[in-house]
Short mmCIF file of C-alpha atoms and ligand atoms in Angstrom, two decimals:
data_model
loop_
_atom_site.label_atom_id
_atom_site.label_comp_id
_atom_site.label_asym_id
_atom_site.label_seq_id
_atom_site.Cartn_x
_atom_site.Cartn_y
_atom_site.Cartn_z
CA MET A 1 14.98 37.57 -4.84
CA ALA A 2 16.39 34.18 -3.87
CA LEU A 3 18.08 33.77 -0.48
CA TRP A 4 21.27 32.76 -2.29
CA SER A 5 21.20 35.67 -4.78
CA GLY A 6 24.63 36.86 -3.65
CA ARG A 7 26.35 33.87 -5.25
CA PHE A 8 24.35 33.83 -8.49
CA ASP A 9 24.57 35.90 -11.68
CA GLY A 10 21.48 34.37 -13.21
CA THR A 11 18.10 33.40 -11.83
CA THR A 12 16.49 29.96 -11.75
CA GLU A 13 14.22 29.18 -14.69
CA GLU A 14 10.59 29.70 -13.66
CA SER A 15 9.34 26.16 -14.28
CA ALA A 16 12.41 24.71 -12.53
CA CYS A 17 11.64 26.97 -9.57
CA ALA A 18 8.10 25.62 -9.39
CA PHE A 19 9.46 22.09 -9.74
CA GLY A 20 11.83 22.59 -6.80
CA ALA A 21 9.24 24.20 -4.55
CA SER A 22 7.70 22.22 -1.71
CA LEU A 23 5.46 24.91 -0.23
CA PRO A 24 2.15 23.30 -1.22
CA VAL A 25 3.19 20.19 0.71
CA ASP A 26 5.17 21.57 3.65
CA LYS A 27 2.88 24.55 4.33
CA ARG A 28 1.28 22.47 7.03
CA LEU A 29 4.51 22.57 9.06
CA PHE A 30 4.02 26.26 9.86
CA VAL A 31 3.18 25.72 13.55
CA GLN A 32 6.32 23.62 14.07
CA ASP A 33 8.49 25.92 11.93
CA ILE A 34 7.51 28.92 14.02
CA ALA A 35 7.95 27.01 17.30
CA GLY A 36 11.41 25.87 16.14
CA SER A 37 12.42 29.41 15.18
CA ARG A 38 11.22 30.88 18.48
CA ALA A 39 13.20 28.29 20.43
CA HIS A 40 16.28 28.88 18.27
CA ALA A 41 16.09 32.67 18.64
CA ALA A 42 15.62 32.46 22.43
CA MET A 43 18.62 30.15 22.66
CA LEU A 44 20.75 32.48 20.46
CA ALA A 45 19.93 35.39 22.77
CA ALA A 46 20.63 33.36 25.92
CA GLN A 47 24.01 32.45 24.47
CA GLY A 48 24.74 36.09 23.60
CA VAL A 49 24.82 35.37 19.85
CA ILE A 50 22.03 37.86 19.14
CA SER A 51 20.74 40.67 21.34
CA THR A 52 17.70 40.23 23.57
CA GLU A 53 16.04 43.12 21.70
CA ASP A 54 16.44 41.26 18.41
CA ALA A 55 15.20 38.04 20.00
CA GLU A 56 12.14 39.85 21.29
CA LEU A 57 11.40 41.37 17.89
CA ILE A 58 11.82 37.96 16.29
CA ASP A 59 9.48 36.39 18.81
CA GLN A 60 6.79 39.02 18.30
CA GLY A 61 7.22 38.92 14.53
CA LEU A 62 6.86 35.14 14.49
CA ALA A 63 3.79 35.34 16.74
CA SER A 64 2.15 37.74 14.31
CA ILE A 65 3.00 35.49 11.35
CA LEU A 66 1.49 32.54 13.20
CA ARG A 67 -1.72 34.48 13.76
CA ASP A 68 -1.87 35.52 10.10
CA ILE A 69 -1.32 32.02 8.75
CA GLU A 70 -3.91 30.63 11.14
CA SER A 71 -6.48 33.23 10.15
CA GLY A 72 -5.75 32.80 6.44
CA SER A 73 -4.57 36.38 5.97
CA PHE A 74 -0.89 35.53 5.38
CA ASP A 75 0.30 36.27 1.84
CA PHE A 76 2.41 33.48 0.45
CA GLU A 77 4.44 34.59 -2.55
CA LEU A 78 5.27 32.76 -5.74
CA SER A 79 8.95 33.00 -4.86
CA ASP A 80 8.47 31.18 -1.53
CA GLU A 81 10.16 27.86 -2.16
CA ASP A 82 9.04 26.28 1.07
CA ILE A 83 7.42 27.14 4.40
CA HIS A 84 10.79 27.97 5.99
CA MET A 85 11.61 30.57 3.34
CA ALA A 86 8.09 32.00 3.35
CA ILE A 87 8.18 32.61 7.10
CA GLU A 88 11.73 33.98 7.11
CA ARG A 89 10.95 36.29 4.19
CA ALA A 90 7.84 37.66 5.90
CA LEU A 91 9.71 38.05 9.19
CA THR A 92 12.48 40.10 7.57
CA GLU A 93 9.88 42.22 5.76
CA ARG A 94 8.15 42.88 9.07
CA ILE A 95 11.08 43.48 11.43
CA GLY A 96 14.07 44.15 9.19
CA ASP A 97 17.62 43.20 10.24
CA ALA A 98 16.54 41.35 13.39
CA GLY A 99 14.64 38.93 11.14
CA ALA A 100 17.70 38.46 8.98
CA ARG A 101 19.63 37.38 12.11
CA LEU A 102 17.29 34.46 12.90
CA HIS A 103 19.11 32.08 10.61
CA THR A 104 22.41 32.46 12.49
CA GLY A 105 23.93 29.07 13.29
CA ARG A 106 21.09 27.28 11.53
CA SER A 107 20.40 25.82 8.11
CA ARG A 108 17.20 24.75 6.47
CA ASN A 109 18.65 21.26 6.75
CA ASP A 110 18.41 21.07 10.53
CA GLN A 111 15.33 23.29 10.42
CA VAL A 112 13.27 20.99 8.18
CA ALA A 113 14.36 17.92 10.14
CA THR A 114 13.29 19.64 13.38
CA ASP A 115 9.91 20.70 11.97
CA THR A 116 9.16 17.27 10.54
CA ARG A 117 10.07 15.54 13.80
CA LEU A 118 7.87 17.88 15.85
CA TYR A 119 5.01 17.44 13.42
CA THR A 120 5.37 13.65 13.35
CA LYS A 121 5.39 13.47 17.14
CA ALA A 122 2.13 15.43 17.37
CA ARG A 123 0.43 13.35 14.70
CA LEU A 124 1.59 10.06 16.20
CA LYS A 125 0.05 11.08 19.51
CA ALA A 126 -3.28 11.74 17.80
CA LEU A 127 -3.00 8.39 16.03
CA MET A 128 -2.37 6.54 19.28
CA ASP A 129 -5.45 8.24 20.68
CA ALA A 130 -7.53 7.16 17.68
CA ASN A 131 -6.11 3.64 17.97
CA LEU A 132 -7.30 3.46 21.58
CA ALA A 133 -10.75 4.74 20.62
CA LEU A 134 -11.20 2.04 17.98
CA ARG A 135 -10.06 -0.59 20.46
CA GLU A 136 -12.65 0.75 22.89
CA SER A 137 -15.34 0.11 20.24
CA LEU A 138 -14.09 -3.44 19.75
CA LEU A 139 -14.09 -4.11 23.49
CA HIS A 140 -17.59 -2.74 23.81
CA LYS A 141 -18.94 -4.92 20.96
CA ALA A 142 -17.18 -7.95 22.39
CA LYS A 143 -18.80 -7.39 25.79
CA GLN A 144 -22.21 -6.73 24.22
CA HIS A 145 -22.21 -10.11 22.47
CA SER A 146 -20.26 -12.18 24.93
CA SER A 147 -22.15 -15.44 24.32
CA ALA A 148 -22.60 -15.33 20.53
CA ILE A 149 -20.87 -18.16 18.69
CA LEU A 150 -19.79 -18.12 15.07
CA PRO A 151 -17.85 -20.61 12.98
CA GLY A 152 -14.10 -20.23 13.28
CA TYR A 153 -12.47 -20.73 9.91
CA THR A 154 -9.28 -22.04 8.43
CA HIS A 155 -8.95 -21.76 4.64
CA LEU A 156 -12.29 -19.92 4.92
CA GLN A 157 -13.93 -23.31 5.60
CA HIS A 158 -15.79 -24.05 8.83
CA ALA A 159 -13.21 -25.31 11.31
CA GLN A 160 -14.22 -25.04 14.98
CA PRO A 161 -16.80 -22.79 16.62
CA VAL A 162 -15.49 -19.73 18.48
CA LEU A 163 -17.03 -16.97 20.54
CA PHE A 164 -17.71 -13.82 18.53
CA SER A 165 -16.06 -11.85 21.34
CA HIS A 166 -12.94 -14.02 20.97
CA HIS A 167 -12.86 -13.23 17.26
CA LEU A 168 -13.17 -9.47 17.88
CA LEU A 169 -10.52 -9.57 20.59
CA ALA A 170 -8.06 -11.03 18.08
CA TYR A 171 -8.26 -7.63 16.34
CA TYR A 172 -7.93 -5.87 19.68
CA TRP A 173 -4.53 -7.51 20.21
CA MET A 174 -3.33 -6.70 16.69
CA LEU A 175 -4.25 -3.08 17.25
CA SER A 176 -2.57 -3.02 20.64
CA ARG A 177 0.69 -3.97 18.90
CA ASP A 178 0.08 -1.20 16.37
CA PHE A 179 -0.09 1.18 19.32
CA LYS A 180 3.36 -0.05 20.40
CA ARG A 181 4.73 0.46 16.90
CA LEU A 182 3.33 4.00 16.80
CA MET A 183 4.89 4.62 20.20
CA SER A 184 8.23 3.30 19.02
CA ALA A 185 8.09 5.59 15.94
CA PHE A 186 7.34 8.45 18.35
CA GLU A 187 10.44 7.62 20.39
CA CYS A 188 12.50 7.54 17.21
CA ALA A 189 11.23 11.02 16.22
CA ASP A 190 11.79 12.39 19.72
CA ALA A 191 15.35 13.70 19.31
CA SER A 192 16.46 17.17 18.28
CA PRO A 193 18.50 17.85 15.14
CA LEU A 194 18.41 21.63 15.76
CA GLY A 195 21.87 23.14 15.90
CA ALA A 196 23.39 20.58 13.53
CA ALA A 197 23.24 23.43 11.00
CA ALA A 198 23.95 22.47 7.38
CA LEU A 199 25.86 19.26 8.13
CA ALA A 200 28.88 19.84 10.31
CA GLY A 201 27.67 21.85 13.27
CA THR A 202 28.54 25.52 13.72
CA SER A 203 31.20 27.76 15.19
CA TYR A 204 28.58 29.70 17.21
CA PRO A 205 28.33 28.75 20.90
CA LEU A 206 24.91 27.13 20.57
CA ASP A 207 23.18 25.38 23.42
CA ARG A 208 21.49 22.53 21.62
CA SER A 209 20.06 21.08 24.81
CA ALA A 210 18.25 24.33 25.61
CA SER A 211 16.46 24.51 22.24
CA ALA A 212 15.73 20.78 22.38
CA GLU A 213 14.18 21.13 25.81
CA ALA A 214 12.14 24.17 24.82
CA LEU A 215 10.69 22.14 21.97
CA GLY A 216 9.90 19.12 24.14
CA PHE A 217 12.51 16.79 22.65
CA SER A 218 13.81 14.28 25.12
CA GLN A 219 17.27 14.07 23.56
CA VAL A 220 19.71 15.83 21.25
CA ILE A 221 21.02 13.94 18.20
CA PRO A 222 24.77 13.55 18.87
CA ASN A 223 26.01 13.56 15.25
CA SER A 224 25.33 16.55 13.01
CA LEU A 225 25.58 14.55 9.76
CA ASP A 226 23.11 12.00 11.07
CA ALA A 227 20.87 14.75 12.43
CA VAL A 228 20.26 16.35 9.03
CA SER A 229 20.08 13.20 6.93
CA ASP A 230 18.25 10.72 9.16
CA ARG A 231 14.69 9.99 8.11
CA ASP A 232 14.36 6.70 10.00
CA PHE A 233 11.55 8.23 12.00
CA VAL A 234 9.64 8.88 8.77
CA ALA A 235 10.10 5.29 7.61
CA ASP A 236 9.21 3.96 11.08
CA SER A 237 6.05 6.07 11.19
CA ILE A 238 4.96 4.96 7.73
CA TYR A 239 5.74 1.35 8.60
CA ALA A 240 3.66 1.60 11.77
CA ALA A 241 0.88 3.18 9.71
CA SER A 242 1.17 0.53 6.99
CA LEU A 243 0.84 -2.42 9.33
CA SER A 244 -2.00 -0.66 11.13
CA MET A 245 -3.75 -0.22 7.78
CA VAL A 246 -3.12 -3.87 6.94
CA HIS A 247 -4.82 -4.88 10.18
CA LEU A 248 -7.75 -2.58 9.47
CA SER A 249 -7.91 -3.98 5.97
CA ARG A 250 -8.22 -7.53 7.29
CA LEU A 251 -11.03 -6.47 9.61
CA CYS A 252 -12.68 -4.67 6.68
CA GLU A 253 -12.53 -7.82 4.62
CA GLU A 254 -14.40 -9.70 7.34
CA ILE A 255 -16.92 -6.90 7.73
CA ILE A 256 -17.54 -6.98 3.98
CA LEU A 257 -17.88 -10.75 3.98
CA TRP A 258 -20.06 -10.87 7.10
CA SER A 259 -22.45 -8.27 5.70
CA THR A 260 -23.16 -10.26 2.50
CA SER A 261 -26.51 -12.04 2.32
CA GLU A 262 -24.56 -15.31 2.18
CA PHE A 263 -23.14 -14.72 5.66
CA GLY A 264 -25.49 -12.17 7.16
CA PHE A 265 -23.58 -12.16 10.48
CA ILE A 266 -23.71 -8.39 10.73
CA THR A 267 -25.68 -5.49 9.32
CA LEU A 268 -23.89 -2.21 8.84
CA SER A 269 -25.76 0.83 10.03
CA ASP A 270 -27.15 3.15 7.37
CA SER A 271 -24.71 5.79 8.57
CA TYR A 272 -21.79 3.63 7.45
CA SER A 273 -23.21 2.23 4.19
CA THR A 274 -24.00 3.60 0.76
CA GLY A 275 -26.61 2.79 -1.86
CA SER A 276 -26.41 2.31 -5.60
CA SER A 277 -27.41 4.86 -8.23
CA ILE A 278 -29.06 2.14 -10.31
CA MET A 279 -29.93 -0.83 -8.09
CA PRO A 280 -32.50 0.29 -5.52
CA GLN A 281 -32.00 -2.73 -3.26
CA LYS A 282 -28.28 -2.20 -2.66
CA LYS A 283 -26.59 -1.40 0.62
CA ASN A 284 -22.86 -1.37 0.09
CA PRO A 285 -20.01 -1.54 2.60
CA ASP A 286 -18.15 1.25 0.72
CA PHE A 287 -16.25 2.55 3.73
CA ALA A 288 -14.84 -0.84 4.62
CA GLU A 289 -13.83 -1.30 0.98
CA LEU A 290 -12.23 2.13 0.94
CA ILE A 291 -10.13 1.44 4.01
CA ARG A 292 -9.07 -1.85 2.43
CA GLY A 293 -8.18 0.04 -0.75
CA LYS A 294 -6.37 2.88 1.01
CA SER A 295 -4.14 0.36 2.79
CA GLY A 296 -2.55 -0.26 -0.61
CA ARG A 297 -1.65 3.40 -0.98
CA VAL A 298 -0.09 3.59 2.48
CA ILE A 299 2.04 0.53 1.72
CA GLY A 300 3.10 2.43 -1.40
CA ASP A 301 4.19 5.34 0.81
CA LEU A 302 6.43 2.95 2.73
CA ILE A 303 8.06 1.62 -0.41
CA GLY A 304 8.44 5.25 -1.55
CA ILE A 305 10.43 6.47 1.45
CA LEU A 306 12.62 3.37 1.62
CA THR A 307 13.45 3.72 -2.06
CA THR A 308 14.17 7.45 -1.69
CA LEU A 309 16.58 6.81 1.18
CA LYS A 310 18.42 3.78 -0.07
CA GLY A 311 21.04 5.39 -2.33
CA LEU A 312 21.58 8.70 -0.55
CA PRO A 313 25.10 9.74 0.41
CA LEU A 314 25.54 11.87 3.53
CA ALA A 315 24.39 14.39 4.37
CA TYR A 316 21.40 16.42 3.09
CA ASN A 317 20.26 15.86 -0.50
CA LYS A 318 17.23 17.46 -2.07
CA ASP A 319 15.77 13.97 -2.52
CA LEU A 320 14.87 14.24 1.16
CA GLN A 321 12.26 16.84 0.32
CA GLU A 322 10.25 13.90 -1.05
CA ASP A 323 9.86 12.45 2.46
CA LYS A 324 6.86 14.54 3.42
CA GLU A 325 4.18 13.74 0.87
CA GLY A 326 4.16 10.04 1.72
CA LEU A 327 4.47 10.70 5.44
CA PHE A 328 1.54 13.09 5.49
CA ASP A 329 -0.53 10.80 3.31
CA ALA A 330 0.12 7.79 5.56
CA LEU A 331 -0.65 9.70 8.77
CA ASP A 332 -3.79 11.33 7.34
CA THR A 333 -5.09 8.09 5.89
CA LEU A 334 -4.60 6.09 9.07
CA GLU A 335 -6.20 8.73 11.25
CA GLU A 336 -9.30 8.98 9.04
CA SER A 337 -9.50 5.21 8.74
CA TYR A 338 -9.33 4.77 12.52
CA ARG A 339 -12.18 7.24 13.06
CA VAL A 340 -14.39 5.73 10.36
CA MET A 341 -13.68 2.21 11.56
CA ALA A 342 -14.50 3.07 15.17
CA GLY A 343 -17.87 4.47 14.08
CA MET A 344 -18.55 1.53 11.79
CA VAL A 345 -17.82 -1.03 14.53
CA ALA A 346 -19.80 0.88 17.17
CA THR A 347 -22.92 1.12 15.01
CA LEU A 348 -23.07 -2.29 13.32
CA THR A 349 -25.72 -4.81 14.33
CA VAL A 350 -24.67 -8.34 15.18
CA ASN A 351 -27.07 -11.03 13.96
CA GLU A 352 -26.51 -13.79 16.47
CA ASN A 353 -29.20 -16.01 14.84
CA ALA A 354 -27.44 -15.99 11.49
CA MET A 355 -24.24 -17.04 13.24
CA GLU A 356 -26.06 -19.81 15.07
CA LEU A 357 -27.43 -21.24 11.81
CA GLN A 358 -23.93 -21.46 10.35
CA VAL A 359 -22.43 -22.88 13.52
CA LYS A 360 -24.68 -25.92 13.10
CA LYS A 361 -23.12 -26.62 9.70
CA GLY A 362 -19.74 -27.87 8.65
CA PHE A 363 -19.17 -30.82 11.00
CA MET A 364 -17.30 -28.61 13.44
CA ALA A 365 -17.60 -31.21 16.23
CA ALA A 366 -15.39 -33.61 14.28
CA THR A 367 -12.13 -32.90 16.13
CA ASP A 368 -13.82 -33.17 19.50
CA ILE A 369 -15.42 -36.50 18.59
CA ALA A 370 -12.02 -37.82 17.52
CA ASP A 371 -10.55 -36.53 20.81
CA TYR A 372 -13.38 -38.32 22.66
CA LEU A 373 -12.27 -41.64 21.15
CA ALA A 374 -8.58 -40.89 21.64
CA LYS A 375 -9.19 -40.12 25.32
CA LYS A 376 -10.75 -43.60 25.57
CA GLY A 377 -7.51 -45.13 24.36
CA LEU A 378 -7.95 -45.29 20.59
CA PRO A 379 -4.88 -43.98 18.67
CA PHE A 380 -5.76 -40.51 17.35
CA ARG A 381 -5.10 -41.46 13.70
CA ARG A 382 -7.61 -44.32 14.02
CA ALA A 383 -10.12 -41.99 15.67
CA HIS A 384 -9.61 -39.45 12.86
CA GLU A 385 -10.49 -42.11 10.30
CA ILE A 386 -13.66 -43.19 12.11
CA VAL A 387 -14.92 -39.64 12.43
CA GLY A 388 -14.04 -39.02 8.78
CA ALA A 389 -16.34 -41.90 7.88
CA LEU A 390 -19.10 -40.42 10.09
CA VAL A 391 -18.77 -37.10 8.24
CA LEU A 392 -19.12 -38.94 4.95
CA LEU A 393 -22.26 -40.62 6.30
CA CYS A 394 -23.66 -37.20 7.24
CA GLU A 395 -22.95 -35.89 3.77
CA GLN A 396 -24.79 -38.82 2.24
CA ARG A 397 -27.78 -38.18 4.50
CA GLY A 398 -27.61 -34.42 4.18
CA CYS A 399 -27.32 -33.85 7.94
CA ASP A 400 -24.69 -32.81 10.50
CA LEU A 401 -22.87 -34.78 13.20
CA GLU A 402 -25.34 -33.55 15.81
CA ASP A 403 -28.21 -35.24 13.90
CA LEU A 404 -26.77 -38.78 13.91
CA SER A 405 -28.25 -41.26 16.39
CA LEU A 406 -26.38 -42.96 19.19
CA ASP A 407 -26.73 -46.20 17.18
CA ASP A 408 -24.98 -44.58 14.22
CA TYR A 409 -22.11 -43.67 16.54
CA LYS A 410 -21.98 -47.11 18.17
CA GLU A 411 -21.98 -48.75 14.77
CA ALA A 412 -18.98 -46.69 13.75
CA CYS A 413 -17.10 -47.56 16.95
CA ASP A 414 -18.15 -49.38 20.12
CA LEU A 415 -16.23 -46.92 22.31
CA PHE A 416 -19.04 -44.38 21.84
CA ASP A 417 -21.40 -44.04 24.82
CA ALA A 418 -24.53 -41.98 25.45
CA ASP A 419 -22.40 -39.07 26.74
CA ILE A 420 -21.22 -38.39 23.16
CA VAL A 421 -24.24 -36.10 22.72
CA ASP A 422 -22.71 -33.77 25.31
CA TYR A 423 -19.84 -33.15 22.90
CA LEU A 424 -21.90 -32.22 19.89
CA ASN A 425 -23.45 -28.83 20.55
CA PRO A 426 -21.55 -25.64 19.78
CA GLU A 427 -21.72 -24.36 23.36
CA ALA A 428 -20.02 -27.52 24.63
CA LEU A 429 -17.42 -27.36 21.86
CA VAL A 430 -16.58 -23.78 22.78
CA LYS A 431 -16.62 -24.42 26.53
CA ALA A 432 -14.13 -27.26 26.18
CA ARG A 433 -11.41 -25.00 24.81
CA LYS A 434 -10.42 -23.58 28.15
CA SER A 435 -6.66 -23.44 27.60
CA PHE A 436 -5.15 -19.98 28.19
CA GLY A 437 -5.99 -17.86 25.13
CA GLY A 438 -8.64 -20.34 24.03
CA THR A 439 -12.25 -19.59 23.15
CA ALA A 440 -14.03 -20.96 26.27
CA PRO A 441 -16.12 -18.26 27.99
CA ASP A 442 -13.91 -18.37 31.10
CA ALA A 443 -10.72 -18.08 29.06
CA VAL A 444 -12.23 -15.20 27.05
CA SER A 445 -13.25 -13.29 30.14
CA GLU A 446 -9.72 -13.69 31.50
CA GLN A 447 -8.48 -12.37 28.14
CA LEU A 448 -10.91 -9.48 28.31
CA ASN A 449 -9.50 -8.49 31.68
CA LEU A 450 -5.98 -8.49 30.27
CA ALA A 451 -7.22 -6.34 27.39
CA LEU A 452 -8.86 -3.88 29.78
CA ASN A 453 -5.65 -3.61 31.81
CA LEU A 454 -3.58 -3.00 28.71
CA GLN A 455 -6.10 -0.40 27.54
CA GLN A 456 -5.57 1.54 30.75
CA SER A 457 -1.79 1.21 30.82
CA GLN A 458 -1.39 2.33 27.19
CA LYS A 459 -3.74 5.25 27.86
CA ASP A 460 -1.50 6.24 30.78
CA GLN A 461 1.59 5.89 28.59
CA LEU A 462 0.07 8.26 26.05
CA THR A 463 -0.90 10.83 28.67
CA ALA A 464 2.62 10.79 30.06
CA LEU A 465 4.17 11.90 26.74
CA ASN A 466 5.25 15.50 26.47
N1 LIG B 1 12.23 22.20 1.46
C1 LIG B 1 13.41 21.52 1.83
C2 LIG B 1 13.07 20.08 2.28
O1 LIG B 1 11.96 19.82 2.56
C3 LIG B 1 14.09 22.23 2.97
C4 LIG B 1 15.54 21.97 3.09
C5 LIG B 1 16.29 22.57 1.95
N2 LIG B 1 17.69 22.48 2.09
C6 LIG B 1 18.56 22.65 1.07
N3 LIG B 1 19.82 22.54 1.34
N4 LIG B 1 18.15 22.91 -0.14
O2 LIG B 1 13.94 19.22 2.32
#
């Protein structure tokens, strides 16, 4: 029998009922639904709205339902439209009238918003933890290979050499901003809608602050219409997850590229690679490709929630039931991706020799040679032209700038002296870029210290959350 059977002569068509049900999706909110109901019942009793005996029965009944769902012995029924109705039905079956009093001063509208916020907060915390763990792997790899140099690219063409650790740290910083976005989504979710009832509040003397505090919310939403219809926290969470996935996807792309035989900069461990069913020689970076692929689906989740929300009048509309599938998908996908990525990074082998071979190619000293001339008074544009001609000469001879003789340099411009050779090796090129945030070893170790400090302060921030 439906909860609204009093008002209806007929019953809902069976297939429409199944269409309207959200139980398969929102089942996973049972922990939060039960916590929300226990807090609501305790508050009702404290306010004298229900008796303490009823509140006690409700609390015990809910505790037994929690145990049964956790152990898998709870019987969901076909008529259970969603997790809220399933739990309330079972409670009333178990404790009678006291169970039927639980819904006093409450609606499924504030109930589902409460559950989803609690759930989102818990998952965001786990995500921030996983984010920190991946960053730990990146820091560790960066420290392990602190002197390795690889070509830095623009347009995927050799540009200027950079330290491998500098390259990895670039991802560290992206991920540290993802942490901030996850934290900001957490703060957005951290406000209680409970007690807003259906849309307009209630005539019962509820203490919204008490239930909010019992549930660990740091504030109470001050407008009941907003409380039941706001899903900003869902959109914020999916946005934070989307950009995080985009960052992972970019790292995956480099991992895939670097593990090709053309690059050979890294070798993925067997534990994070797959083979081919037909080509015996293959070792594929499937997991990196999958993360790159899954990022597309998470971006889809973001478009989904924004599109669902954009035309909705106040307050609750059933459209809002569609918020959870995308949210859960985005949170699940990011968490799995973080864990896989952390393992993949921790176990990959860095082939410093392969990097070194590539660093010698691509005329990457060109800018520094032009700077050398400019520092001796030649206008930079003129210097650019001279070095361009030297590169052309190298191409004709099939060599790199490092292989030209001092005479070749002097012939191109008489400002060149013997000290030009000091500018040509990759170590010198890297060492010269000592500006703050640059790739010189000293600048990178300063950067590493900043990263380590941030790692600790964000860890502390996470531990301080309730
Ligand atoms: N399953 C619903 C959801 O997820 C719960 C709220 C239903 N409220 C209503 N007025 N029909 O949105």
